[in-house]
Short mmCIF file of C-alpha atoms in Angstrom, two decimals:
data_model
loop_
_atom_site.label_atom_id
_atom_site.label_comp_id
_atom_site.label_asym_id
_atom_site.label_seq_id
_atom_site.Cartn_x
_atom_site.Cartn_y
_atom_site.Cartn_z
CA MET A 1 0.00 0.00 0.00
CA TRP A 2 2.78 2.38 0.98
CA GLY A 3 4.68 1.50 -2.19
CA ARG A 4 1.69 2.30 -4.40
CA SER A 5 1.22 5.66 -2.67
CA LEU A 6 4.90 6.45 -3.22
CA ILE A 7 4.62 5.58 -6.92
CA ARG A 8 1.53 7.76 -7.31
CA SER A 9 3.26 10.61 -5.48
CA ARG A 10 6.30 10.39 -7.74
CA ALA A 11 4.06 10.23 -10.82
CA SER A 12 2.18 13.34 -9.65
CA ARG A 13 5.41 15.23 -9.04
CA GLY A 14 6.67 14.15 -12.44
CA ALA A 15 3.49 15.36 -14.13
CA ILE A 16 3.66 18.71 -12.31
CA GLU A 17 7.29 19.12 -13.32
CA ALA A 18 6.45 18.30 -16.95
CA VAL A 19 3.73 20.96 -16.93
CA ARG A 20 6.15 23.48 -15.44
CA ARG A 21 8.73 22.74 -18.14
CA HIS A 22 6.06 23.06 -20.82
CA LEU A 23 4.85 26.41 -19.50
CA ALA A 24 8.40 27.70 -19.10
CA GLU A 25 8.32 28.23 -22.87
CA PRO A 26 6.77 31.69 -23.49
CA LEU A 27 5.12 30.47 -26.69
CA HIS A 28 3.25 27.75 -24.79
CA ARG A 29 2.16 30.12 -22.01
CA THR A 30 0.83 32.68 -24.47
CA THR A 31 -0.83 30.06 -26.68
CA TRP A 32 -2.68 28.33 -23.85
CA GLY A 33 -3.72 31.65 -22.33
CA LEU A 34 -5.24 32.84 -25.61
CA MET A 35 -6.90 29.51 -26.39
CA ALA A 36 -8.34 29.19 -22.87
CA SER A 37 -9.70 32.73 -23.10
CA THR A 38 -11.40 31.93 -26.42
CA LEU A 39 -12.91 28.75 -25.01
CA VAL A 40 -14.23 30.42 -21.83
CA THR A 41 -15.69 33.32 -23.81
CA SER A 42 -17.40 30.97 -26.27
CA VAL A 43 -18.98 28.71 -23.64
CA LEU A 44 -20.25 31.60 -21.52
CA GLY A 45 -21.39 33.41 -24.67
CA VAL A 46 -23.70 30.49 -25.52
CA ALA A 47 -25.01 30.60 -21.93
CA PHE A 48 -25.64 34.37 -22.22
CA TRP A 49 -27.79 34.01 -25.34
CA ALA A 50 -29.59 30.94 -24.02
CA LEU A 51 -30.59 32.85 -20.86
CA ALA A 52 -31.51 35.95 -22.87
CA ALA A 53 -33.84 33.83 -25.01
CA ARG A 54 -35.62 32.58 -21.88
CA LEU A 55 -35.89 35.94 -20.11
CA TYR A 56 -36.77 38.28 -22.99
CA GLU A 57 -39.29 38.32 -25.80
CA PRO A 58 -37.94 37.11 -29.17
CA ALA A 59 -38.41 40.58 -30.67
CA VAL A 60 -36.17 42.09 -27.96
CA VAL A 61 -33.51 39.40 -28.37
CA GLY A 62 -33.52 39.81 -32.15
CA ARG A 63 -33.36 43.62 -32.05
CA ASP A 64 -30.71 43.77 -29.31
CA GLY A 65 -28.78 40.94 -30.93
CA ALA A 66 -28.57 43.00 -34.12
CA LEU A 67 -27.40 46.02 -32.12
CA ILE A 68 -24.71 43.99 -30.34
CA ALA A 69 -23.57 42.53 -33.67
CA SER A 70 -23.34 46.05 -35.09
CA ILE A 71 -21.35 47.17 -32.03
CA GLY A 72 -18.84 44.42 -32.80
CA THR A 73 -18.67 45.29 -36.52
CA VAL A 74 -18.36 49.07 -36.02
CA SER A 75 -15.76 48.51 -33.32
CA ALA A 76 -13.74 46.13 -35.53
CA ILE A 77 -13.60 48.75 -38.27
CA CYS A 78 -12.75 51.59 -35.88
CA GLN A 79 -9.93 49.65 -34.22
CA LEU A 80 -7.96 50.49 -37.39
CA ASN A 81 -6.11 47.16 -37.14
CA LEU A 82 -4.36 48.48 -34.02
CA GLY A 83 -4.86 45.14 -32.25
CA ASN A 84 -2.54 43.44 -34.73
CA VAL A 85 -0.17 46.41 -34.60
CA ILE A 86 0.04 46.21 -30.80
CA VAL A 87 0.65 42.44 -30.80
CA ARG A 88 3.37 42.76 -33.45
CA PHE A 89 5.17 45.95 -32.43
CA LEU A 90 4.58 46.73 -28.76
CA PRO A 91 7.08 44.04 -27.63
CA GLN A 92 9.74 45.97 -29.56
CA VAL A 93 9.04 49.41 -28.08
CA ARG A 94 12.04 50.52 -26.04
CA GLU A 95 10.74 53.74 -24.54
CA ARG A 96 7.38 55.25 -23.55
CA VAL A 97 5.53 51.95 -23.64
CA GLY A 98 2.60 53.41 -21.72
CA ARG A 99 2.39 56.43 -24.00
CA ARG A 100 2.16 54.18 -27.08
CA VAL A 101 -0.71 52.27 -25.47
CA VAL A 102 -2.56 55.49 -24.63
CA GLU A 103 -2.03 56.78 -28.18
CA ALA A 104 -3.53 53.58 -29.61
CA TYR A 105 -6.51 53.83 -27.25
CA ALA A 106 -7.06 57.51 -28.11
CA LEU A 107 -6.88 56.96 -31.87
CA ALA A 108 -9.23 53.97 -31.85
CA GLY A 109 -11.52 55.65 -29.32
CA PHE A 110 -11.87 58.74 -31.51
CA ALA A 111 -12.57 56.56 -34.56
CA SER A 112 -15.16 54.64 -32.51
CA LEU A 113 -16.92 57.88 -31.59
CA LEU A 114 -17.16 58.89 -35.24
CA GLY A 115 -18.13 55.39 -36.40
CA SER A 116 -20.89 54.92 -33.83
CA LEU A 117 -22.39 58.38 -34.53
CA LEU A 118 -22.31 57.62 -38.24
CA PHE A 119 -24.15 54.34 -37.63
CA ILE A 120 -26.81 56.05 -35.53
CA PHE A 121 -27.56 58.53 -38.32
CA VAL A 122 -27.17 56.20 -41.31
CA ALA A 123 -28.74 52.94 -40.09
CA PRO A 124 -32.30 54.36 -39.71
CA ALA A 125 -32.06 55.78 -43.24
CA VAL A 126 -31.13 52.33 -44.59
CA SER A 127 -33.73 50.40 -42.60
CA GLY A 128 -36.73 51.58 -40.61
CA GLU A 129 -36.03 48.77 -38.14
CA PHE A 130 -33.34 51.04 -36.60
CA ASP A 131 -35.51 54.15 -36.16
CA PHE A 132 -35.49 53.57 -32.40
CA LEU A 133 -31.84 54.66 -32.30
CA GLN A 134 -32.85 58.23 -33.11
CA GLU A 135 -36.02 58.14 -31.04
CA ASP A 136 -34.33 56.99 -27.79
CA THR A 137 -31.54 59.37 -26.75
CA LEU A 138 -30.44 57.19 -23.82
CA LEU A 139 -30.09 54.18 -26.11
CA ALA A 140 -28.10 56.22 -28.62
CA VAL A 141 -25.70 57.32 -25.87
CA THR A 142 -25.46 53.72 -24.67
CA TYR A 143 -24.60 52.62 -28.19
CA VAL A 144 -21.81 55.21 -28.58
CA VAL A 145 -20.36 54.32 -25.19
CA GLY A 146 -20.69 50.61 -25.94
CA VAL A 147 -18.71 50.83 -29.18
CA ALA A 148 -15.94 52.80 -27.47
CA ALA A 149 -15.83 50.44 -24.47
CA TRP A 150 -15.71 47.35 -26.67
CA THR A 151 -12.91 48.89 -28.75
CA ILE A 152 -10.77 49.51 -25.69
CA PHE A 153 -11.68 46.07 -24.31
CA VAL A 154 -10.33 44.37 -27.44
CA LEU A 155 -7.19 46.51 -27.53
CA GLN A 156 -6.41 45.89 -23.86
CA ASP A 157 -6.42 42.16 -24.62
CA ALA A 158 -3.86 42.86 -27.35
CA VAL A 159 -1.75 44.85 -24.85
CA LEU A 160 -1.84 41.99 -22.32
CA THR A 161 -0.84 39.52 -25.05
CA ALA A 162 1.99 41.70 -26.33
CA LEU A 163 3.40 42.29 -22.84
CA SER A 164 3.45 38.61 -21.79
CA ARG A 165 0.23 38.64 -19.75
CA ALA A 166 -1.93 36.36 -21.91
CA SER A 167 -2.40 34.16 -18.84
CA TRP A 168 -4.63 36.92 -17.44
CA LEU A 169 -7.05 36.72 -20.37
CA PRO A 170 -9.14 33.69 -19.30
CA LEU A 171 -9.86 35.34 -15.93
CA GLU A 172 -10.55 38.74 -17.47
CA ASN A 173 -12.84 37.47 -20.23
CA GLY A 174 -14.45 34.91 -17.94
CA THR A 175 -15.29 37.64 -15.43
CA PHE A 176 -16.70 39.88 -18.15
CA SER A 177 -18.83 37.05 -19.56
CA ALA A 178 -20.10 36.08 -16.09
CA LEU A 179 -21.04 39.71 -15.37
CA LYS A 180 -22.99 39.82 -18.64
CA ILE A 181 -25.02 36.78 -17.60
CA ALA A 182 -25.63 38.23 -14.12
CA ALA A 183 -26.76 41.53 -15.65
CA LEU A 184 -29.48 39.96 -17.81
CA PRO A 185 -32.09 39.64 -15.01
CA ALA A 186 -31.24 43.16 -13.82
CA GLY A 187 -31.92 44.46 -17.34
CA LEU A 188 -35.55 43.40 -16.97
CA MET A 189 -35.99 45.75 -14.02
CA LEU A 190 -34.66 48.79 -15.87
CA ALA A 191 -37.72 48.83 -18.15
CA THR A 192 -35.75 50.31 -21.05
CA GLY A 193 -36.79 47.67 -23.57
CA HIS A 194 -33.09 47.07 -24.30
CA GLY A 195 -31.97 45.00 -21.33
CA VAL A 196 -29.84 42.66 -23.45
CA VAL A 197 -27.74 45.52 -24.83
CA LEU A 198 -27.33 47.01 -21.35
CA ALA A 199 -26.29 43.59 -20.01
CA TRP A 200 -23.53 43.62 -22.62
CA VAL A 201 -22.35 47.21 -22.27
CA ILE A 202 -22.40 47.73 -18.49
CA PRO A 203 -19.95 44.87 -17.68
CA ALA A 204 -17.55 46.30 -20.28
CA LEU A 205 -17.69 49.67 -18.51
CA VAL A 206 -16.78 47.91 -15.25
CA THR A 207 -14.05 45.67 -16.69
CA VAL A 208 -12.18 48.21 -18.83
CA PRO A 209 -11.15 50.65 -16.03
CA VAL A 210 -10.12 47.83 -13.68
CA MET A 211 -7.97 46.05 -16.25
CA ASN A 212 -6.31 49.23 -17.47
CA TRP A 213 -5.52 50.23 -13.89
CA LEU A 214 -3.71 46.89 -13.54
CA ILE A 215 -2.00 47.39 -16.90
CA ALA A 216 -0.79 50.86 -15.86
CA ARG A 217 0.32 49.85 -12.35
CA ARG A 218 1.81 46.40 -12.95
CA VAL A 219 2.17 45.38 -16.59
CA ILE A 220 3.68 48.46 -18.20
CA PRO A 221 6.29 49.18 -15.45
CA GLN A 222 7.57 45.62 -15.75
CA ALA A 223 7.58 45.87 -19.55
CA ARG A 224 9.71 49.03 -19.36
CA GLN A 225 12.39 47.13 -17.47
CA VAL A 226 12.36 44.16 -19.83
CA GLN A 227 12.17 46.04 -23.13
CA ARG A 228 14.89 48.63 -22.59
CA GLN A 229 17.20 46.50 -24.71
CA ALA A 230 14.52 45.50 -27.24
CA PRO A 231 15.23 46.02 -30.95
CA GLY A 232 13.51 49.27 -31.91
CA VAL A 233 10.63 49.15 -34.36
CA VAL A 234 11.79 52.03 -36.55
CA ASP A 235 15.39 50.81 -36.39
CA LEU A 236 14.34 47.41 -37.70
CA PHE A 237 11.91 48.56 -40.39
CA GLY A 238 12.64 52.14 -41.30
CA ARG A 239 9.78 54.62 -41.41
CA ARG A 240 8.80 54.14 -45.05
CA ARG A 241 8.67 50.34 -44.85
CA LEU A 242 6.81 50.52 -41.54
CA VAL A 243 4.10 52.80 -42.97
CA ALA A 244 3.75 50.55 -46.04
CA PHE A 245 3.43 47.45 -43.85
CA LEU A 246 0.78 49.04 -41.64
CA ALA A 247 -1.26 50.09 -44.68
CA GLN A 248 -1.02 46.63 -46.26
CA ASP A 249 -1.85 44.85 -43.00
CA PHE A 250 -4.87 47.10 -42.51
CA GLY A 251 -6.04 46.40 -46.07
CA GLY A 252 -5.68 42.65 -45.59
CA THR A 253 -7.52 42.69 -42.28
CA ALA A 254 -10.34 44.77 -43.78
CA LEU A 255 -10.72 42.27 -46.64
CA ALA A 256 -10.86 39.36 -44.16
CA GLN A 257 -13.53 41.18 -42.15
CA LEU A 258 -15.47 41.81 -45.36
CA ALA A 259 -15.45 38.10 -46.20
CA MET A 260 -16.59 37.07 -42.71
CA THR A 261 -19.44 39.59 -42.79
CA ALA A 262 -20.45 38.94 -46.39
CA VAL A 263 -20.97 35.18 -46.21
CA PRO A 264 -24.00 35.17 -43.85
CA LEU A 265 -25.51 38.20 -45.63
CA MET A 266 -25.10 36.53 -49.05
CA THR A 267 -26.64 33.34 -47.67
CA VAL A 268 -29.73 35.30 -46.66
CA ALA A 269 -29.95 36.89 -50.10
CA LEU A 270 -29.30 33.72 -52.12
CA VAL A 271 -30.85 30.95 -50.01
CA GLY A 272 -33.31 32.74 -47.74
CA ALA A 273 -33.49 34.11 -44.20
CA ALA A 274 -35.01 30.95 -42.74
CA GLU A 275 -32.37 28.71 -44.30
CA ASN A 276 -29.63 31.07 -43.13
CA ALA A 277 -30.44 30.10 -39.52
CA TYR A 278 -29.34 26.55 -40.36
CA PHE A 279 -26.13 27.91 -41.85
CA TYR A 280 -25.34 30.62 -39.31
CA VAL A 281 -25.25 28.30 -36.29
CA PRO A 282 -22.66 25.95 -37.92
CA PHE A 283 -20.79 29.02 -39.19
CA ALA A 284 -20.64 30.50 -35.67
CA LEU A 285 -19.53 27.17 -34.17
CA VAL A 286 -16.74 26.67 -36.72
CA THR A 287 -15.45 30.24 -36.66
CA THR A 288 -15.24 29.95 -32.87
CA PHE A 289 -13.31 26.70 -33.26
CA ASP A 290 -11.00 28.40 -35.77
CA LEU A 291 -10.41 31.26 -33.34
CA MET A 292 -8.70 28.81 -31.00
CA PHE A 293 -5.94 28.31 -33.54
CA PHE A 294 -5.89 31.90 -34.68
CA ALA A 295 -5.07 32.64 -31.04
CA ALA A 296 -2.20 30.14 -31.21
CA THR A 297 -0.72 31.86 -34.26
CA THR A 298 -1.13 35.24 -32.55
CA SER A 299 1.14 33.93 -29.80
CA LEU A 300 3.79 33.22 -32.46
CA THR A 301 3.63 36.84 -33.64
CA THR A 302 4.08 38.41 -30.22
CA VAL A 303 6.63 35.94 -28.80
CA GLY A 304 8.57 35.99 -32.07
CA ALA A 305 8.64 39.79 -32.00
CA ARG A 306 10.06 39.64 -28.48
CA SER A 307 12.71 37.05 -29.48
CA PRO A 308 13.31 37.48 -33.24
CA GLU A 309 16.35 35.22 -33.14
CA ARG A 310 14.02 32.31 -32.27
CA ALA A 311 11.47 32.95 -35.03
CA ARG A 312 12.27 29.81 -37.04
CA GLU A 313 12.36 27.61 -33.94
CA LEU A 314 9.06 29.01 -32.63
CA THR A 315 7.36 28.57 -36.02
CA GLY A 316 8.37 24.90 -36.16
CA LEU A 317 7.24 24.37 -32.58
CA LEU A 318 3.83 25.89 -33.23
CA MET A 319 3.42 24.02 -36.52
CA ARG A 320 3.94 20.70 -34.75
CA ARG A 321 1.34 21.70 -32.15
CA LEU A 322 -1.17 22.61 -34.86
CA LEU A 323 -0.64 19.34 -36.70
CA THR A 324 -0.88 17.14 -33.62
CA ILE A 325 -3.90 18.89 -32.05
CA GLN A 326 -5.94 20.73 -34.65
CA VAL A 327 -6.11 18.13 -37.42
CA PRO A 328 -7.27 15.19 -35.25
CA VAL A 329 -9.81 17.38 -33.41
CA ALA A 330 -11.22 18.73 -36.69
CA ALA A 331 -11.48 15.18 -38.09
CA LEU A 332 -13.30 14.01 -34.95
CA LEU A 333 -15.74 16.92 -35.11
CA VAL A 334 -16.52 16.13 -38.75
CA LEU A 335 -17.55 12.63 -37.66
CA VAL A 336 -19.74 13.80 -34.77
CA ALA A 337 -21.11 16.91 -36.51
CA PRO A 338 -24.80 15.95 -36.00
CA LEU A 339 -24.25 15.64 -32.25
CA LEU A 340 -22.96 19.22 -32.09
CA LEU A 341 -26.28 20.48 -33.47
CA ILE A 342 -28.62 18.45 -31.24
CA PRO A 343 -28.93 21.26 -28.61
CA PHE A 344 -30.34 23.56 -31.31
CA GLY A 345 -33.12 21.19 -32.34
CA PRO A 346 -33.85 18.49 -34.95
CA ASP A 347 -34.24 20.97 -37.82
CA TYR A 348 -30.70 22.20 -37.29
CA VAL A 349 -29.43 18.61 -37.30
CA GLU A 350 -31.25 17.86 -40.54
CA HIS A 351 -30.30 21.00 -42.47
CA GLY A 352 -27.06 22.08 -40.78
CA THR A 353 -25.00 18.88 -40.67
CA ALA A 354 -23.75 19.00 -44.28
CA PRO A 355 -22.54 22.65 -44.19
CA LEU A 356 -21.07 22.08 -40.72
CA ARG A 357 -18.95 19.19 -42.02
CA LEU A 358 -17.72 21.21 -44.99
CA LEU A 359 -16.83 24.17 -42.77
CA LEU A 360 -15.01 21.90 -40.30
CA ALA A 361 -13.03 20.25 -43.10
CA ALA A 362 -11.87 23.72 -44.12
CA SER A 363 -10.56 24.39 -40.59
CA CYS A 364 -7.39 22.40 -41.28
CA CYS A 365 -6.67 24.64 -44.26
CA ARG A 366 -7.48 27.78 -42.30
CA ALA A 367 -5.00 26.79 -39.60
CA VAL A 368 -2.25 26.76 -42.24
CA LEU A 369 -3.42 30.14 -43.55
CA PHE A 370 -3.40 31.57 -40.02
CA LEU A 371 0.16 30.32 -39.60
CA PHE A 372 1.21 31.87 -42.92
CA ILE A 373 -0.34 35.21 -41.94
CA ALA A 374 1.38 35.14 -38.54
CA VAL A 375 4.78 34.48 -40.12
CA ALA A 376 4.25 37.21 -42.73
CA ARG A 377 3.27 39.65 -40.00
CA LEU A 378 6.29 38.64 -37.93
CA GLN A 379 8.57 39.21 -40.92
CA GLY A 380 6.92 42.54 -41.68
CA ASN A 381 5.88 41.32 -45.12
CA GLY A 382 2.69 43.30 -45.65
CA GLY A 383 2.53 42.43 -49.35
CA ARG A 384 2.02 38.74 -48.58
CA LEU A 385 -0.59 39.57 -45.95
CA LEU A 386 -2.56 41.69 -48.41
CA LEU A 387 -2.18 39.15 -51.22
CA VAL A 388 -3.45 36.13 -49.29
CA GLN A 389 -6.42 38.01 -47.80
CA ALA A 390 -7.32 39.50 -51.20
CA ALA A 391 -7.07 36.06 -52.81
CA MET A 392 -9.36 34.50 -50.19
CA THR A 393 -11.99 37.25 -50.44
CA GLY A 394 -11.73 37.39 -54.22
CA MET A 395 -12.34 33.64 -54.48
CA LEU A 396 -14.93 33.23 -51.75
CA ILE A 397 -17.54 35.77 -52.84
CA PRO A 398 -17.78 34.62 -56.50
CA LEU A 399 -17.86 30.96 -55.40
CA VAL A 400 -20.75 31.62 -53.02
CA LEU A 401 -22.58 33.44 -55.81
CA LEU A 402 -21.98 30.48 -58.13
CA LEU A 403 -22.62 27.53 -55.79
CA ALA A 404 -25.28 28.73 -53.34
CA PRO A 405 -28.17 29.03 -55.84
CA ALA A 406 -27.53 25.51 -57.15
CA GLU A 407 -26.47 23.65 -54.00
CA GLY A 408 -28.06 25.69 -51.22
CA LEU A 409 -26.33 25.67 -47.83
CA SER A 410 -23.94 22.92 -48.92
CA GLY A 411 -22.88 25.19 -51.78
CA VAL A 412 -21.94 27.93 -49.30
CA GLY A 413 -19.94 25.44 -47.22
CA LEU A 414 -18.27 24.07 -50.35
CA ALA A 415 -17.28 27.60 -51.43
CA TRP A 416 -15.68 28.10 -48.01
CA LEU A 417 -13.76 24.81 -48.29
CA ILE A 418 -12.56 25.40 -51.86
CA THR A 419 -11.32 28.89 -50.95
#
């Protein structure tokens, strides 16, 4: 008995030591932090919408869901690709690290103010469904504040990643997601008719100041000490090449965002709004799955920027991780695709299984593309970034137009896979 306990104790110590050695590699720490954050956010996000559907009328959920989606889209545009810029270049800032962060926040915040005001004035002119934005002043103010808060929220995650604090992200995003869920019942008592939006915005207003206080007091002072000997950004690139890279990276990111937004909208137009529900759920599930590995490649960009002499080694290390984890998991999910749709009802299983399998099969290819983009960004090769994103968008949209009318939802999934 004593001998067995001793063996188990040694095995436990050995396992703990193996985990410590694994996490001693900055690439592993950053990768697992980002992936865990994505997973926590996704699981609690499903719980948020499930509870919202039970507490609120469908009309409220649909209207507020559209507003929240527009907050995300407007914010993504107004971030001006600064999230990628922060992840790539902040680890190489030698001086005034905090000032660079504040400048990024200020620029994106100002763009968010303009973008949200533009949406408030333009959206009602495009569709009468958004007239309430101009009729409810409090809601309009909430929308403007929400876009700005979400913009800073996303950028602060990029700052934490760039400055070796990705391990904080699961706690930060988990807390934010839990606060959103807790705020849903409170939204009913406010009698504004927009409790779902408020349950989204108010936790962001709580989380952003707290996290940035920690960034200012703990993260940035430590980064100043570490990065005093960092290779300078301008020294490495030169001003002209740096400006060209930033413009090309922004163009590529905008094209990728266009493709992600266009596919569901084109599905509605070509296949029908009702059928789009059976596509959008698989699309949301797969893009969330893909985000796990996009997070892994983001870790390569920031850790490689911090240790450029290890870029080749880190790329090989991450590639082996992608091949040994992502490919088998994607293959397994293809096999059990109908089971993933059971919680959404039998109609989703019947109509959504085929597109879900096609989208999942494409995930292996997308992991390679994510890796390519991360390496190009690490090398400062904006031309490659722009080219691959332009090629994907330029192929995807015509293929959806060609295949969706003939093959329906499977045609949309097939267009995604071929691209």
